[in-house]
Amino acid sequence: MAAYLAPLVMSKHSPMMHHIRESTADAQRAKTASAAALRSILKPNMPTIYLVSFSTERTRTTRDFARLLNRHLPSGASLRYTIDARRFLVPSRQIQELYSGVAEAAQDAVLLDRGARREVEHAVGELMDFVVGNEKGRETAIAVCCTAGTHRSVAIAECIAKGVRREVRRMGEGAQVKVVVRHVHRVRGAEDPY
């Protein structure tokens, strides 16, 4: 387990990730039982999507990844897959110095990469299928990683969230989804909007 984040964990629908996450979660179940009971009482009647961005530099092993998921996702949220944003274009040094991926300038720079645009479109489509065919109250998640967890992964997660919200608005009244975006390792840029 001392190796970098295992390729199996990074792949879509990894059966190993579910097992690792569950075994790590066993240690935390007693501690979070009352919080889970409260969450089930307050659980919304709409589908909930979690988008979690993180750094591979700070999450080197599958065990670290499982801990990160346990810390930032509710136990009922199923991880669909992880998008590896390390293969996408890196924003210019000037953009990196001023912004993180929450800024539109950084998002525009990342989306210059055709692969990044395709990945966002695919994720939005898959999540909309989840929203449309969803049973009330179910939760799902997609994780996005890059080296530092500040620019590419954050930008991709933000673009997916925008895409899902845009598509839900297009569906009109009655369509609802809760989108929760968590940037675990993001470092705020000097010119970031927040």
mmCIF file of N, CA and C in Angstrom, residues 69-149:
data_model
loop_
_atom_site.group_PDB
_atom_site.id
_atom_site.type_symbol
_atom_site.label_atom_id
_atom_site.label_comp_id
_atom_site.label_asym_id
_atom_site.label_seq_id
_atom_site.Cartn_x
_atom_site.Cartn_y
_atom_site.Cartn_z
ATOM 1 N N LEU A 69 -12.255 9.690 1.047
ATOM 2 C CA LEU A 69 -13.655 9.477 0.690
ATOM 3 C C LEU A 69 -14.530 9.353 1.929
ATOM 4 N N ASN A 70 -14.060 8.633 2.927
ATOM 5 C CA ASN A 70 -14.837 8.471 4.158
ATOM 6 C C ASN A 70 -15.027 9.792 4.887
ATOM 7 N N ARG A 71 -14.042 10.658 4.778
ATOM 8 C CA ARG A 71 -14.103 11.943 5.456
ATOM 9 C C ARG A 71 -15.020 12.932 4.723
ATOM 10 N N HIS A 72 -15.076 12.849 3.392
ATOM 11 C CA HIS A 72 -15.754 13.884 2.611
ATOM 12 C C HIS A 72 -17.030 13.430 1.899
ATOM 13 N N LEU A 73 -17.369 12.148 2.029
ATOM 14 C CA LEU A 73 -18.610 11.648 1.437
ATOM 15 C C LEU A 73 -19.433 10.941 2.508
ATOM 16 N N PRO A 74 -20.751 11.066 2.442
ATOM 17 C CA PRO A 74 -21.581 10.294 3.362
ATOM 18 C C PRO A 74 -21.454 8.807 3.034
ATOM 19 N N SER A 75 -21.681 7.965 3.996
ATOM 20 C CA SER A 75 -21.487 6.527 3.800
ATOM 21 C C SER A 75 -22.388 5.958 2.716
ATOM 22 N N GLY A 76 -23.544 6.579 2.469
ATOM 23 C CA GLY A 76 -24.463 6.066 1.458
ATOM 24 C C GLY A 76 -24.144 6.487 0.036
ATOM 25 N N ALA A 77 -23.206 7.400 -0.150
ATOM 26 C CA ALA A 77 -22.883 7.894 -1.492
ATOM 27 C C ALA A 77 -21.941 6.917 -2.190
ATOM 28 N N SER A 78 -22.362 6.443 -3.357
ATOM 29 C CA SER A 78 -21.520 5.519 -4.104
ATOM 30 C C SER A 78 -20.586 6.297 -5.029
ATOM 31 N N LEU A 79 -19.316 5.954 -5.002
ATOM 32 C CA LEU A 79 -18.343 6.577 -5.896
ATOM 33 C C LEU A 79 -18.456 5.910 -7.255
ATOM 34 N N ARG A 80 -18.802 6.674 -8.267
ATOM 35 C CA ARG A 80 -18.921 6.142 -9.618
ATOM 36 C C ARG A 80 -17.541 5.853 -10.196
ATOM 37 N N TYR A 81 -16.676 6.840 -10.175
ATOM 38 C CA TYR A 81 -15.317 6.688 -10.677
ATOM 39 C C TYR A 81 -14.524 7.938 -10.341
ATOM 40 N N THR A 82 -13.233 7.892 -10.666
ATOM 41 C CA THR A 82 -12.342 9.027 -10.452
ATOM 42 C C THR A 82 -11.837 9.508 -11.805
ATOM 43 N N ILE A 83 -11.917 10.801 -12.031
ATOM 44 C CA ILE A 83 -11.368 11.409 -13.244
ATOM 45 C C ILE A 83 -9.942 11.841 -12.926
ATOM 46 N N ASP A 84 -8.995 11.352 -13.714
ATOM 47 C CA ASP A 84 -7.589 11.717 -13.529
ATOM 48 C C ASP A 84 -7.286 12.918 -14.420
ATOM 49 N N ALA A 85 -7.301 14.118 -13.836
ATOM 50 C CA ALA A 85 -7.101 15.356 -14.595
ATOM 51 C C ALA A 85 -5.627 15.663 -14.837
ATOM 52 N N ARG A 86 -4.729 14.805 -14.354
ATOM 53 C CA ARG A 86 -3.295 15.052 -14.572
ATOM 54 C C ARG A 86 -2.937 14.993 -16.048
ATOM 55 N N ARG A 87 -3.760 14.366 -16.867
ATOM 56 C CA ARG A 87 -3.453 14.245 -18.295
ATOM 57 C C ARG A 87 -3.926 15.455 -19.103
ATOM 58 N N PHE A 88 -4.639 16.389 -18.471
ATOM 59 C CA PHE A 88 -5.149 17.567 -19.170
ATOM 60 C C PHE A 88 -4.128 18.703 -19.143
ATOM 61 N N LEU A 89 -4.341 19.678 -20.028
ATOM 62 C CA LEU A 89 -3.441 20.835 -20.116
ATOM 63 C C LEU A 89 -3.338 21.554 -18.774
ATOM 64 N N VAL A 90 -2.134 21.969 -18.451
ATOM 65 C CA VAL A 90 -1.909 22.754 -17.234
ATOM 66 C C VAL A 90 -2.105 24.227 -17.590
ATOM 67 N N PRO A 91 -2.864 24.979 -16.802
ATOM 68 C CA PRO A 91 -3.011 26.414 -17.088
ATOM 69 C C PRO A 91 -1.648 27.111 -17.061
ATOM 70 N N SER A 92 -1.568 28.251 -17.715
ATOM 71 C CA SER A 92 -0.304 29.006 -17.760
ATOM 72 C C SER A 92 0.143 29.374 -16.347
ATOM 73 N N ARG A 93 1.405 29.668 -16.223
ATOM 74 C CA ARG A 93 1.964 30.044 -14.912
ATOM 75 C C ARG A 93 1.244 31.270 -14.350
ATOM 76 N N GLN A 94 0.939 32.226 -15.210
ATOM 77 C CA GLN A 94 0.259 33.442 -14.761
ATOM 78 C C GLN A 94 -1.110 33.113 -14.160
ATOM 79 N N ILE A 95 -1.867 32.247 -14.822
ATOM 80 C CA ILE A 95 -3.181 31.852 -14.296
ATOM 81 C C ILE A 95 -3.004 31.078 -12.992
ATOM 82 N N GLN A 96 -2.031 30.181 -12.945
ATOM 83 C CA GLN A 96 -1.798 29.401 -11.724
ATOM 84 C C GLN A 96 -1.449 30.286 -10.539
ATOM 85 N N GLU A 97 -0.701 31.361 -10.793
ATOM 86 C CA GLU A 97 -0.296 32.247 -9.699
ATOM 87 C C GLU A 97 -1.453 33.080 -9.159
ATOM 88 N N LEU A 98 -2.444 33.371 -10.007
ATOM 89 C CA LEU A 98 -3.547 34.235 -9.594
ATOM 90 C C LEU A 98 -4.794 33.488 -9.150
ATOM 91 N N TYR A 99 -5.026 32.301 -9.732
ATOM 92 C CA TYR A 99 -6.303 31.634 -9.534
ATOM 93 C C TYR A 99 -6.150 30.165 -9.182
ATOM 94 N N SER A 100 -7.201 29.638 -8.564
ATOM 95 C CA SER A 100 -7.371 28.188 -8.467
ATOM 96 C C SER A 100 -8.465 27.833 -9.468
ATOM 97 N N GLY A 101 -8.865 26.576 -9.521
ATOM 98 C CA GLY A 101 -9.852 26.130 -10.484
ATOM 99 C C GLY A 101 -11.262 26.632 -10.269
ATOM 100 N N VAL A 102 -11.536 27.357 -9.184
ATOM 101 C CA VAL A 102 -12.875 27.917 -8.996
ATOM 102 C C VAL A 102 -13.086 29.150 -9.864
ATOM 103 N N ALA A 103 -12.012 29.749 -10.347
ATOM 104 C CA ALA A 103 -12.096 30.950 -11.175
ATOM 105 C C ALA A 103 -12.357 30.571 -12.632
ATOM 106 N N GLU A 104 -13.181 31.363 -13.290
ATOM 107 C CA GLU A 104 -13.510 31.089 -14.690
ATOM 108 C C GLU A 104 -12.278 31.110 -15.587
ATOM 109 N N ALA A 105 -11.308 31.961 -15.302
ATOM 110 C CA ALA A 105 -10.092 32.022 -16.113
ATOM 111 C C ALA A 105 -9.372 30.674 -16.093
ATOM 112 N N ALA A 106 -9.285 30.044 -14.940
ATOM 113 C CA ALA A 106 -8.634 28.731 -14.824
ATOM 114 C C ALA A 106 -9.480 27.656 -15.501
ATOM 115 N N GLN A 107 -10.791 27.722 -15.345
ATOM 116 C CA GLN A 107 -11.675 26.749 -15.992
ATOM 117 C C GLN A 107 -11.566 26.840 -17.506
ATOM 118 N N ASP A 108 -11.557 28.071 -18.032
ATOM 119 C CA ASP A 108 -11.419 28.261 -19.481
ATOM 120 C C ASP A 108 -10.097 27.695 -19.980
ATOM 121 N N ALA A 109 -9.029 27.893 -19.214
ATOM 122 C CA ALA A 109 -7.714 27.378 -19.606
ATOM 123 C C ALA A 109 -7.701 25.855 -19.633
ATOM 124 N N VAL A 110 -8.291 25.226 -18.649
ATOM 125 C CA VAL A 110 -8.339 23.761 -18.595
ATOM 126 C C VAL A 110 -9.204 23.218 -19.728
ATOM 127 N N LEU A 111 -10.303 23.895 -20.013
ATOM 128 C CA LEU A 111 -11.225 23.412 -21.052
ATOM 129 C C LEU A 111 -10.710 23.633 -22.474
ATOM 130 N N LEU A 112 -9.544 24.245 -22.629
ATOM 131 C CA LEU A 112 -8.901 24.298 -23.948
ATOM 132 C C LEU A 112 -8.501 22.887 -24.385
ATOM 133 N N ASP A 113 -8.347 21.995 -23.413
ATOM 134 C CA ASP A 113 -8.001 20.604 -23.694
ATOM 135 C C ASP A 113 -9.265 19.860 -24.113
ATOM 136 N N ARG A 114 -9.270 19.305 -25.316
ATOM 137 C CA ARG A 114 -10.438 18.594 -25.841
ATOM 138 C C ARG A 114 -10.813 17.414 -24.941
ATOM 139 N N GLY A 115 -9.811 16.713 -24.409
ATOM 140 C CA GLY A 115 -10.077 15.589 -23.517
ATOM 141 C C GLY A 115 -10.790 16.028 -22.249
ATOM 142 N N ALA A 116 -10.415 17.188 -21.732
ATOM 143 C CA ALA A 116 -11.072 17.714 -20.534
ATOM 144 C C ALA A 116 -12.534 18.035 -20.832
ATOM 145 N N ARG A 117 -12.785 18.658 -21.976
ATOM 146 C CA ARG A 117 -14.170 18.975 -22.352
ATOM 147 C C ARG A 117 -15.004 17.703 -22.504
ATOM 148 N N ARG A 118 -14.422 16.693 -23.151
ATOM 149 C CA ARG A 118 -15.145 15.418 -23.326
ATOM 150 C C ARG A 118 -15.452 14.776 -21.982
ATOM 151 N N GLU A 119 -14.489 14.821 -21.068
ATOM 152 C CA GLU A 119 -14.686 14.205 -19.744
ATOM 153 C C GLU A 119 -15.801 14.910 -18.982
ATOM 154 N N VAL A 120 -15.838 16.235 -19.058
ATOM 155 C CA VAL A 120 -16.901 17.001 -18.393
ATOM 156 C C VAL A 120 -18.252 16.641 -19.004
ATOM 157 N N GLU A 121 -18.334 16.618 -20.331
ATOM 158 C CA GLU A 121 -19.598 16.291 -21.012
ATOM 159 C C GLU A 121 -20.075 14.887 -20.644
ATOM 160 N N HIS A 122 -19.147 13.944 -20.612
ATOM 161 C CA HIS A 122 -19.506 12.567 -20.259
ATOM 162 C C HIS A 122 -20.044 12.494 -18.824
ATOM 163 N N ALA A 123 -19.341 13.142 -17.902
ATOM 164 C CA ALA A 123 -19.756 13.109 -16.495
ATOM 165 C C ALA A 123 -21.127 13.765 -16.320
ATOM 166 N N VAL A 124 -21.354 14.897 -16.981
ATOM 167 C CA VAL A 124 -22.647 15.574 -16.879
ATOM 168 C C VAL A 124 -23.748 14.657 -17.404
ATOM 169 N N GLY A 125 -23.505 14.013 -18.558
ATOM 170 C CA GLY A 125 -24.498 13.094 -19.120
ATOM 171 C C GLY A 125 -24.802 11.940 -18.191
ATOM 172 N N GLU A 126 -23.768 11.356 -17.626
ATOM 173 C CA GLU A 126 -23.970 10.223 -16.716
ATOM 174 C C GLU A 126 -24.704 10.652 -15.450
ATOM 175 N N LEU A 127 -24.360 11.811 -14.927
ATOM 176 C CA LEU A 127 -25.027 12.290 -13.714
ATOM 177 C C LEU A 127 -26.474 12.682 -13.993
ATOM 178 N N MET A 128 -26.758 13.177 -15.190
ATOM 179 C CA MET A 128 -28.149 13.495 -15.530
ATOM 180 C C MET A 128 -28.975 12.216 -15.657
ATOM 181 N N ASP A 129 -28.374 11.148 -16.155
ATOM 182 C CA ASP A 129 -29.070 9.857 -16.168
ATOM 183 C C ASP A 129 -29.413 9.433 -14.744
ATOM 184 N N PHE A 130 -28.492 9.682 -13.822
ATOM 185 C CA PHE A 130 -28.726 9.376 -12.406
ATOM 186 C C PHE A 130 -29.886 10.214 -11.871
ATOM 187 N N VAL A 131 -29.906 11.511 -12.210
ATOM 188 C CA VAL A 131 -30.956 12.408 -11.718
ATOM 189 C C VAL A 131 -32.325 11.981 -12.246
ATOM 190 N N VAL A 132 -32.404 11.705 -13.526
ATOM 191 C CA VAL A 132 -33.680 11.369 -14.156
ATOM 192 C C VAL A 132 -34.213 10.032 -13.660
ATOM 193 N N GLY A 133 -33.354 9.045 -13.518
ATOM 194 C CA GLY A 133 -33.803 7.712 -13.108
ATOM 195 C C GLY A 133 -33.677 7.457 -11.635
ATOM 196 N N ASN A 134 -33.523 8.489 -10.861
ATOM 197 C CA ASN A 134 -33.203 8.366 -9.442
ATOM 198 C C ASN A 134 -34.396 8.040 -8.561
ATOM 199 N N GLU A 135 -34.130 7.207 -7.571
ATOM 200 C CA GLU A 135 -35.085 7.025 -6.481
ATOM 201 C C GLU A 135 -34.843 8.172 -5.507
ATOM 202 N N LYS A 136 -35.874 8.591 -4.799
ATOM 203 C CA LYS A 136 -35.729 9.750 -3.913
ATOM 204 C C LYS A 136 -34.655 9.512 -2.859
ATOM 205 N N GLY A 137 -33.848 10.559 -2.660
ATOM 206 C CA GLY A 137 -32.885 10.552 -1.583
ATOM 207 C C GLY A 137 -31.574 9.847 -1.847
ATOM 208 N N ARG A 138 -31.368 9.253 -3.033
ATOM 209 C CA ARG A 138 -30.118 8.550 -3.296
ATOM 210 C C ARG A 138 -28.977 9.528 -3.532
ATOM 211 N N GLU A 139 -27.758 9.052 -3.281
ATOM 212 C CA GLU A 139 -26.572 9.892 -3.402
ATOM 213 C C GLU A 139 -25.523 9.188 -4.255
ATOM 214 N N THR A 140 -24.793 9.968 -5.038
ATOM 215 C CA THR A 140 -23.702 9.430 -5.839
ATOM 216 C C THR A 140 -22.566 10.434 -5.848
ATOM 217 N N ALA A 141 -21.391 9.996 -6.320
ATOM 218 C CA ALA A 141 -20.220 10.876 -6.291
ATOM 219 C C ALA A 141 -19.280 10.569 -7.444
ATOM 220 N N ILE A 142 -18.545 11.593 -7.839
ATOM 221 C CA ILE A 142 -17.415 11.465 -8.754
ATOM 222 C C ILE A 142 -16.259 12.204 -8.101
ATOM 223 N N ALA A 143 -15.090 11.585 -8.092
ATOM 224 C CA ALA A 143 -13.885 12.229 -7.578
ATOM 225 C C ALA A 143 -13.054 12.696 -8.772
ATOM 226 N N VAL A 144 -12.294 13.765 -8.579
ATOM 227 C CA VAL A 144 -11.420 14.299 -9.625
ATOM 228 C C VAL A 144 -10.074 14.598 -8.983
ATOM 229 N N CYS A 145 -9.002 14.080 -9.580
ATOM 230 C CA CYS A 145 -7.683 14.318 -8.999
ATOM 231 C C CYS A 145 -6.755 14.989 -10.006
ATOM 232 N N CYS A 146 -5.786 15.703 -9.485
ATOM 233 C CA CYS A 146 -4.653 16.200 -10.259
ATOM 234 C C CYS A 146 -3.478 16.258 -9.283
ATOM 235 N N THR A 147 -2.358 16.702 -9.744
ATOM 236 C CA THR A 147 -1.150 16.641 -8.914
ATOM 237 C C THR A 147 -1.292 17.443 -7.620
ATOM 238 N N ALA A 148 -1.625 18.737 -7.722
ATOM 239 C CA ALA A 148 -1.702 19.593 -6.537
ATOM 240 C C ALA A 148 -3.110 19.733 -5.979
ATOM 241 N N GLY A 149 -4.122 19.371 -6.757
ATOM 242 C CA GLY A 149 -5.495 19.486 -6.282
ATOM 243 C C GLY A 149 -5.995 20.912 -6.212
#
